Every structure is written in structure tokens, then in C-alpha cells.
JSON list of C-alpha atoms in Angstrom, two decimals:
[
{"chain": "A", "resi": 142, "resn": "MET", "atom": "CA", "xyz": [0.00, 0.00, 0.00]},
{"chain": "A", "resi": 143, "resn": "SER", "atom": "CA", "xyz": [2.78, 2.45, 0.78]},
{"chain": "A", "resi": 144, "resn": "THR", "atom": "CA", "xyz": [4.43, 1.78, -2.61]},
{"chain": "A", "resi": 145, "resn": "ARG", "atom": "CA", "xyz": [1.21, 2.73, -4.30]},
{"chain": "A", "resi": 146, "resn": "ARG", "atom": "CA", "xyz": [1.07, 5.93, -2.26]},
{"chain": "A", "resi": 147, "resn": "TYR", "atom": "CA", "xyz": [4.64, 6.81, -3.32]},
{"chain": "A", "resi": 148, "resn": "ILE", "atom": "CA", "xyz": [3.79, 6.22, -6.98]},
{"chain": "A", "resi": 149, "resn": "ILE", "atom": "CA", "xyz": [0.70, 8.41, -6.77]},
{"chain": "A", "resi": 150, "resn": "SER", "atom": "CA", "xyz": [2.67, 11.11, -4.95]},
{"chain": "A", "resi": 151, "resn": "SER", "atom": "CA", "xyz": [5.45, 10.93, -7.54]},
{"chain": "A", "resi": 152, "resn": "VAL", "atom": "CA", "xyz": [3.01, 11.24, -10.43]},
{"chain": "A", "resi": 153, "resn": "ALA", "atom": "CA", "xyz": [1.31, 14.19, -8.72]},
{"chain": "A", "resi": 154, "resn": "ILE", "atom": "CA", "xyz": [4.66, 15.94, -8.17]},
{"chain": "A", "resi": 155, "resn": "ILE", "atom": "CA", "xyz": [5.72, 15.34, -11.78]},
{"chain": "A", "resi": 156, "resn": "ALA", "atom": "CA", "xyz": [2.38, 16.71, -13.03]},
{"chain": "A", "resi": 157, "resn": "LEU", "atom": "CA", "xyz": [2.75, 19.75, -10.79]},
{"chain": "A", "resi": 158, "resn": "LEU", "atom": "CA", "xyz": [6.30, 20.39, -12.03]},
{"chain": "A", "resi": 159, "resn": "ALA", "atom": "CA", "xyz": [5.25, 19.97, -15.67]},
{"chain": "A", "resi": 160, "resn": "THR", "atom": "CA", "xyz": [2.37, 22.41, -15.19]},
{"chain": "A", "resi": 161, "resn": "GLY", "atom": "CA", "xyz": [4.69, 24.91, -13.52]},
{"chain": "A", "resi": 162, "resn": "PHE", "atom": "CA", "xyz": [7.21, 24.59, -16.35]},
{"chain": "A", "resi": 163, "resn": "PHE", "atom": "CA", "xyz": [4.48, 25.07, -18.97]},
{"chain": "A", "resi": 164, "resn": "LEU", "atom": "CA", "xyz": [3.15, 28.16, -17.20]},
{"chain": "A", "resi": 165, "resn": "ALA", "atom": "CA", "xyz": [6.67, 29.62, -16.86]},
{"chain": "A", "resi": 166, "resn": "VAL", "atom": "CA", "xyz": [7.35, 29.12, -20.58]},
{"chain": "A", "resi": 167, "resn": "ARG", "atom": "CA", "xyz": [3.98, 30.58, -21.50]},
{"chain": "A", "resi": 168, "resn": "PHE", "atom": "CA", "xyz": [4.61, 33.61, -19.28]},
{"chain": "A", "resi": 169, "resn": "ALA", "atom": "CA", "xyz": [8.06, 34.15, -20.87]},
{"chain": "A", "resi": 170, "resn": "GLU", "atom": "CA", "xyz": [6.53, 33.95, -24.36]},
{"chain": "A", "resi": 171, "resn": "SER", "atom": "CA", "xyz": [3.80, 36.44, -23.45]},
{"chain": "A", "resi": 172, "resn": "LYS", "atom": "CA", "xyz": [6.36, 38.80, -21.91]},
{"chain": "A", "resi": 173, "resn": "SER", "atom": "CA", "xyz": [8.47, 38.63, -25.08]},
{"chain": "A", "resi": 174, "resn": "ILE", "atom": "CA", "xyz": [5.44, 39.45, -27.25]},
{"chain": "A", "resi": 175, "resn": "ILE", "atom": "CA", "xyz": [4.58, 42.38, -24.98]},
{"chain": "A", "resi": 176, "resn": "ASN", "atom": "CA", "xyz": [8.17, 43.68, -25.28]},
{"chain": "A", "resi": 177, "resn": "VAL", "atom": "CA", "xyz": [8.03, 43.56, -29.09]},
{"chain": "A", "resi": 178, "resn": "LEU", "atom": "CA", "xyz": [4.63, 45.28, -29.24]},
{"chain": "A", "resi": 179, "resn": "ASN", "atom": "CA", "xyz": [5.71, 47.97, -26.76]},
{"chain": "A", "resi": 180, "resn": "LYS", "atom": "CA", "xyz": [8.84, 48.64, -28.82]},
{"chain": "A", "resi": 181, "resn": "HIS", "atom": "CA", "xyz": [6.61, 48.89, -31.87]},
{"chain": "A", "resi": 182, "resn": "SER", "atom": "CA", "xyz": [4.41, 51.43, -30.09]},
{"chain": "A", "resi": 183, "resn": "GLN", "atom": "CA", "xyz": [7.48, 53.46, -29.08]},
{"chain": "A", "resi": 184, "resn": "LEU", "atom": "CA", "xyz": [8.71, 53.39, -32.68]},
{"chain": "A", "resi": 185, "resn": "VAL", "atom": "CA", "xyz": [5.35, 54.66, -33.97]},
{"chain": "A", "resi": 186, "resn": "LYS", "atom": "CA", "xyz": [5.29, 57.41, -31.32]},
{"chain": "A", "resi": 187, "resn": "SER", "atom": "CA", "xyz": [8.82, 58.51, -32.15]},
{"chain": "A", "resi": 188, "resn": "LEU", "atom": "CA", "xyz": [7.94, 58.81, -35.83]},
{"chain": "A", "resi": 189, "resn": "THR", "atom": "CA", "xyz": [4.57, 60.52, -35.49]},
{"chain": "A", "resi": 190, "resn": "GLN", "atom": "CA", "xyz": [4.45, 62.72, -32.41]},
{"chain": "A", "resi": 191, "resn": "ARG", "atom": "CA", "xyz": [5.21, 66.39, -32.24]},
{"chain": "A", "resi": 192, "resn": "PRO", "atom": "CA", "xyz": [8.34, 67.29, -30.23]},
{"chain": "A", "resi": 193, "resn": "ALA", "atom": "CA", "xyz": [7.58, 67.93, -26.55]},
{"chain": "A", "resi": 194, "resn": "ASP", "atom": "CA", "xyz": [8.41, 71.64, -26.73]},
{"chain": "A", "resi": 195, "resn": "LYS", "atom": "CA", "xyz": [5.88, 72.02, -29.58]},
{"chain": "A", "resi": 196, "resn": "THR", "atom": "CA", "xyz": [8.13, 74.52, -31.35]},
{"chain": "A", "resi": 197, "resn": "MET", "atom": "CA", "xyz": [8.21, 72.38, -34.47]},
{"chain": "A", "resi": 198, "resn": "PRO", "atom": "CA", "xyz": [5.28, 70.98, -36.42]},
{"chain": "A", "resi": 199, "resn": "GLN", "atom": "CA", "xyz": [4.33, 67.32, -36.22]},
{"chain": "A", "resi": 200, "resn": "ARG", "atom": "CA", "xyz": [7.00, 65.15, -37.76]},
{"chain": "A", "resi": 201, "resn": "LYS", "atom": "CA", "xyz": [6.49, 63.87, -41.25]},
{"chain": "A", "resi": 202, "resn": "PHE", "atom": "CA", "xyz": [6.19, 60.10, -41.13]},
{"chain": "A", "resi": 203, "resn": "ASP", "atom": "CA", "xyz": [9.44, 58.46, -42.25]},
{"chain": "A", "resi": 204, "resn": "ALA", "atom": "CA", "xyz": [8.51, 55.06, -43.72]},
{"chain": "A", "resi": 205, "resn": "HIS", "atom": "CA", "xyz": [12.16, 54.12, -44.23]},
{"chain": "A", "resi": 206, "resn": "LYS", "atom": "CA", "xyz": [12.93, 54.57, -40.50]},
{"chain": "A", "resi": 207, "resn": "TYR", "atom": "CA", "xyz": [9.73, 52.70, -39.64]},
{"chain": "A", "resi": 208, "resn": "ILE", "atom": "CA", "xyz": [10.69, 49.67, -41.73]},
{"chain": "A", "resi": 209, "resn": "ASN", "atom": "CA", "xyz": [14.26, 49.74, -40.39]},
{"chain": "A", "resi": 210, "resn": "GLY", "atom": "CA", "xyz": [12.83, 49.80, -36.87]},
{"chain": "A", "resi": 211, "resn": "LEU", "atom": "CA", "xyz": [10.51, 46.87, -37.62]},
{"chain": "A", "resi": 212, "resn": "THR", "atom": "CA", "xyz": [13.32, 44.73, -39.03]},
{"chain": "A", "resi": 213, "resn": "GLN", "atom": "CA", "xyz": [15.60, 45.48, -36.07]},
{"chain": "A", "resi": 214, "resn": "MET", "atom": "CA", "xyz": [13.13, 44.33, -33.41]},
{"chain": "A", "resi": 215, "resn": "HIS", "atom": "CA", "xyz": [14.51, 41.43, -31.42]},
{"chain": "A", "resi": 216, "resn": "MET", "atom": "CA", "xyz": [12.23, 38.42, -31.45]},
{"chain": "A", "resi": 217, "resn": "SER", "atom": "CA", "xyz": [14.20, 36.42, -28.89]},
{"chain": "A", "resi": 218, "resn": "PHE", "atom": "CA", "xyz": [12.01, 34.14, -26.79]},
{"chain": "A", "resi": 219, "resn": "CYS", "atom": "CA", "xyz": [8.94, 34.92, -28.90]},
{"chain": "A", "resi": 220, "resn": "PRO", "atom": "CA", "xyz": [6.96, 31.86, -29.97]},
{"chain": "A", "resi": 221, "resn": "LYS", "atom": "CA", "xyz": [7.43, 30.76, -33.58]},
{"chain": "A", "resi": 222, "resn": "ARG", "atom": "CA", "xyz": [3.79, 31.53, -34.42]},
{"chain": "A", "resi": 223, "resn": "PHE", "atom": "CA", "xyz": [4.25, 35.14, -33.34]},
{"chain": "A", "resi": 224, "resn": "GLU", "atom": "CA", "xyz": [7.57, 35.42, -35.19]},
{"chain": "A", "resi": 225, "resn": "ALA", "atom": "CA", "xyz": [5.86, 34.19, -38.36]},
{"chain": "A", "resi": 226, "resn": "ALA", "atom": "CA", "xyz": [2.96, 36.65, -37.94]},
{"chain": "A", "resi": 227, "resn": "TRP", "atom": "CA", "xyz": [5.40, 39.51, -37.25]},
{"chain": "A", "resi": 228, "resn": "LEU", "atom": "CA", "xyz": [7.48, 38.59, -40.30]},
{"chain": "A", "resi": 229, "resn": "GLY", "atom": "CA", "xyz": [4.28, 38.64, -42.40]},
{"chain": "A", "resi": 230, "resn": "TYR", "atom": "CA", "xyz": [3.53, 42.15, -41.15]},
{"chain": "A", "resi": 231, "resn": "VAL", "atom": "CA", "xyz": [7.07, 43.36, -41.83]},
{"chain": "A", "resi": 232, "resn": "GLN", "atom": "CA", "xyz": [7.03, 41.90, -45.33]},
{"chain": "A", "resi": 233, "resn": "ALA", "atom": "CA", "xyz": [3.61, 43.40, -46.14]},
{"chain": "A", "resi": 234, "resn": "THR", "atom": "CA", "xyz": [4.85, 46.77, -44.93]},
{"chain": "A", "resi": 235, "resn": "GLU", "atom": "CA", "xyz": [8.03, 46.45, -47.01]},
{"chain": "A", "resi": 236, "resn": "ARG", "atom": "CA", "xyz": [5.98, 45.60, -50.11]},
{"chain": "A", "resi": 237, "resn": "ALA", "atom": "CA", "xyz": [3.76, 48.62, -49.53]},
{"chain": "A", "resi": 238, "resn": "PHE", "atom": "CA", "xyz": [6.90, 50.76, -49.14]},
{"chain": "A", "resi": 239, "resn": "ASP", "atom": "CA", "xyz": [8.38, 49.30, -52.32]},
{"chain": "A", "resi": 240, "resn": "GLN", "atom": "CA", "xyz": [5.18, 50.27, -54.15]},
{"chain": "A", "resi": 241, "resn": "ARG", "atom": "CA", "xyz": [5.52, 53.79, -52.70]},
{"chain": "A", "resi": 242, "resn": "THR", "atom": "CA", "xyz": [2.13, 53.37, -51.05]},
{"chain": "A", "resi": 243, "resn": "ILE", "atom": "CA", "xyz": [3.05, 53.42, -47.39]},
{"chain": "A", "resi": 244, "resn": "ARG", "atom": "CA", "xyz": [2.24, 56.59, -45.50]},
{"chain": "A", "resi": 245, "resn": "GLY", "atom": "CA", "xyz": [1.62, 57.41, -41.87]},
{"chain": "A", "resi": 246, "resn": "GLU", "atom": "CA", "xyz": [-2.05, 56.48, -42.12]},
{"chain": "A", "resi": 247, "resn": "LEU", "atom": "CA", "xyz": [-1.08, 52.94, -43.11]},
{"chain": "A", "resi": 248, "resn": "VAL", "atom": "CA", "xyz": [0.80, 52.25, -39.88]},
{"chain": "A", "resi": 249, "resn": "VAL", "atom": "CA", "xyz": [-1.24, 50.20, -37.48]},
{"chain": "A", "resi": 250, "resn": "GLY", "atom": "CA", "xyz": [-0.17, 49.53, -33.92]},
{"chain": "A", "resi": 251, "resn": "MET", "atom": "CA", "xyz": [-0.98, 49.98, -30.30]},
{"chain": "A", "resi": 252, "resn": "MET", "atom": "CA", "xyz": [-1.71, 53.61, -31.05]},
{"chain": "A", "resi": 253, "resn": "GLY", "atom": "CA", "xyz": [-4.18, 52.66, -33.76]},
{"chain": "A", "resi": 254, "resn": "VAL", "atom": "CA", "xyz": [-3.74, 54.14, -37.18]},
{"chain": "A", "resi": 255, "resn": "ALA", "atom": "CA", "xyz": [-1.24, 57.02, -37.30]},
{"chain": "A", "resi": 256, "resn": "THR", "atom": "CA", "xyz": [-2.76, 59.92, -39.15]},
{"chain": "A", "resi": 257, "resn": "LYS", "atom": "CA", "xyz": [-1.18, 62.19, -41.70]},
{"chain": "A", "resi": 258, "resn": "SER", "atom": "CA", "xyz": [-1.21, 65.94, -41.24]},
{"chain": "A", "resi": 259, "resn": "PRO", "atom": "CA", "xyz": [-4.32, 67.68, -42.66]},
{"chain": "A", "resi": 260, "resn": "SER", "atom": "CA", "xyz": [-2.23, 69.74, -45.09]},
{"chain": "A", "resi": 261, "resn": "SER", "atom": "CA", "xyz": [-0.89, 66.67, -46.92]},
{"chain": "A", "resi": 262, "resn": "PRO", "atom": "CA", "xyz": [-2.66, 65.60, -50.08]},
{"chain": "A", "resi": 263, "resn": "PRO", "atom": "CA", "xyz": [-4.22, 62.15, -49.91]},
{"chain": "A", "resi": 264, "resn": "PRO", "atom": "CA", "xyz": [-1.71, 59.60, -51.16]},
{"chain": "A", "resi": 265, "resn": "ALA", "atom": "CA", "xyz": [-2.43, 57.75, -54.37]},
{"chain": "A", "resi": 266, "resn": "LYS", "atom": "CA", "xyz": [-2.35, 54.15, -53.29]},
{"chain": "A", "resi": 267, "resn": "PRO", "atom": "CA", "xyz": [-4.04, 51.00, -54.39]},
{"chain": "A", "resi": 268, "resn": "PRO", "atom": "CA", "xyz": [-6.41, 49.67, -51.72]},
{"chain": "A", "resi": 269, "resn": "GLU", "atom": "CA", "xyz": [-4.73, 46.26, -51.80]},
{"chain": "A", "resi": 270, "resn": "ALA", "atom": "CA", "xyz": [-1.53, 47.62, -50.18]},
{"chain": "A", "resi": 271, "resn": "ARG", "atom": "CA", "xyz": [-3.49, 48.97, -47.22]},
{"chain": "A", "resi": 272, "resn": "ASP", "atom": "CA", "xyz": [-5.56, 45.78, -47.02]},
{"chain": "A", "resi": 273, "resn": "GLU", "atom": "CA", "xyz": [-2.45, 43.58, -47.01]},
{"chain": "A", "resi": 274, "resn": "VAL", "atom": "CA", "xyz": [-0.76, 45.57, -44.23]},
{"chain": "A", "resi": 275, "resn": "GLU", "atom": "CA", "xyz": [-3.94, 45.71, -42.14]},
{"chain": "A", "resi": 276, "resn": "SER", "atom": "CA", "xyz": [-4.57, 42.01, -42.65]},
{"chain": "A", "resi": 277, "resn": "ALA", "atom": "CA", "xyz": [-1.01, 41.18, -41.61]},
{"chain": "A", "resi": 278, "resn": "TRP", "atom": "CA", "xyz": [-1.36, 43.36, -38.50]},
{"chain": "A", "resi": 279, "resn": "GLN", "atom": "CA", "xyz": [-4.66, 41.68, -37.60]},
{"chain": "A", "resi": 280, "resn": "ASN", "atom": "CA", "xyz": [-2.83, 38.36, -37.80]},
{"chain": "A", "resi": 281, "resn": "VAL", "atom": "CA", "xyz": [-0.19, 39.69, -35.36]},
{"chain": "A", "resi": 282, "resn": "GLU", "atom": "CA", "xyz": [-3.02, 40.72, -33.02]},
{"chain": "A", "resi": 283, "resn": "ARG", "atom": "CA", "xyz": [-4.71, 37.28, -33.32]},
{"chain": "A", "resi": 284, "resn": "VAL", "atom": "CA", "xyz": [-1.50, 35.40, -32.53]},
{"chain": "A", "resi": 285, "resn": "ALA", "atom": "CA", "xyz": [-0.70, 37.74, -29.62]},
{"chain": "A", "resi": 286, "resn": "LEU", "atom": "CA", "xyz": [-4.20, 37.14, -28.27]},
{"chain": "A", "resi": 287, "resn": "ALA", "atom": "CA", "xyz": [-3.56, 33.38, -28.38]},
{"chain": "A", "resi": 288, "resn": "TYR", "atom": "CA", "xyz": [-0.78, 34.09, -25.85]},
{"chain": "A", "resi": 289, "resn": "ASP", "atom": "CA", "xyz": [-3.11, 36.22, -23.70]},
{"chain": "A", "resi": 290, "resn": "VAL", "atom": "CA", "xyz": [-1.61, 39.50, -24.94]},
{"chain": "A", "resi": 291, "resn": "ARG", "atom": "CA", "xyz": [-4.13, 42.18, -25.79]},
{"chain": "A", "resi": 292, "resn": "ILE", "atom": "CA", "xyz": [-3.27, 45.26, -27.77]},
{"chain": "A", "resi": 293, "resn": "ILE", "atom": "CA", "xyz": [-4.86, 48.40, -26.41]},
{"chain": "A", "resi": 294, "resn": "HIS", "atom": "CA", "xyz": [-5.43, 50.90, -29.18]},
{"chain": "A", "resi": 295, "resn": "GLN", "atom": "CA", "xyz": [-4.78, 54.47, -28.13]},
{"chain": "A", "resi": 296, "resn": "SER", "atom": "CA", "xyz": [-5.81, 57.55, -30.01]}
]
């Protein structure tokens, strides 16, 4: 009888350790996703906000700096599904840039859609470029949500 008790206790301890390990890995993956998305939000802010002293007008969106920032984000410890979704977003954004269709209003992130200044003429862009970037970003959001990471859109 005591051997049986030891076996049951051992199985329970192993199950508890496995659950703890799974939760620790899941937490690390979620934390990595949050870090990438927060860095993305900071990148968008740095490229779209007016300087704090408000002496200069709102910055013109620099798509080249945005794409460089996207490609330099470190994906270490992110789950492969998120890495694949992020890569899809980066590639869709690069294609839109290559077609000369990316503008500030095409950037989607935690801040929502960055807007262009009212004095700029509306860009001539095919709707499919915007659709592809938005679809890729929605996929990033879906995968992040699978890891219990929610993106809060700010205006």
C-alpha cells in the first residue's frame, strides 16, 4: 500500500512540475510578445508625435525609418507563431513601401492608425496595399491574443 502511495505522490509531483514549467514558458513567451509590441508602439510614437516643446510641427512620417525599426526588433524568446505573424507584417509593410504606397495612415499599432497631417494631399495608393498591411497586423493581433496578450489601441 505504501508503494502505491509513493507512486501516486510521484506522479502528482511530476504533473505539478510539468504544469509549472508550462506556465513559466507561457509567461516568458507572453512577456516577449509584450516587449516587441511595446517597442513597436514606441517606434510609432517617435515617428509621429510632435516634439515635446511644440516649437516644431508634427514630424512627417518616415517610412524608411519605420521599416528599419521593424526589421531590427529582437524576437528572442517569442513563440514561432508570433515570429511568423510579425514577419508577415514586416514583409507586407516592405511591399507597400516598395510600391511607394506606405504613408503614416497605413501604420497600425498599439496607437491605432497614425494619421497624416491635414495639409498633406491624400496619397495615391491601391487599396490592396493597405488591405495587405492591415490584414497582416490583424494576424499579429490574433496570434498575440492566443498568448493572452491584448493590444490596447490608443488615439
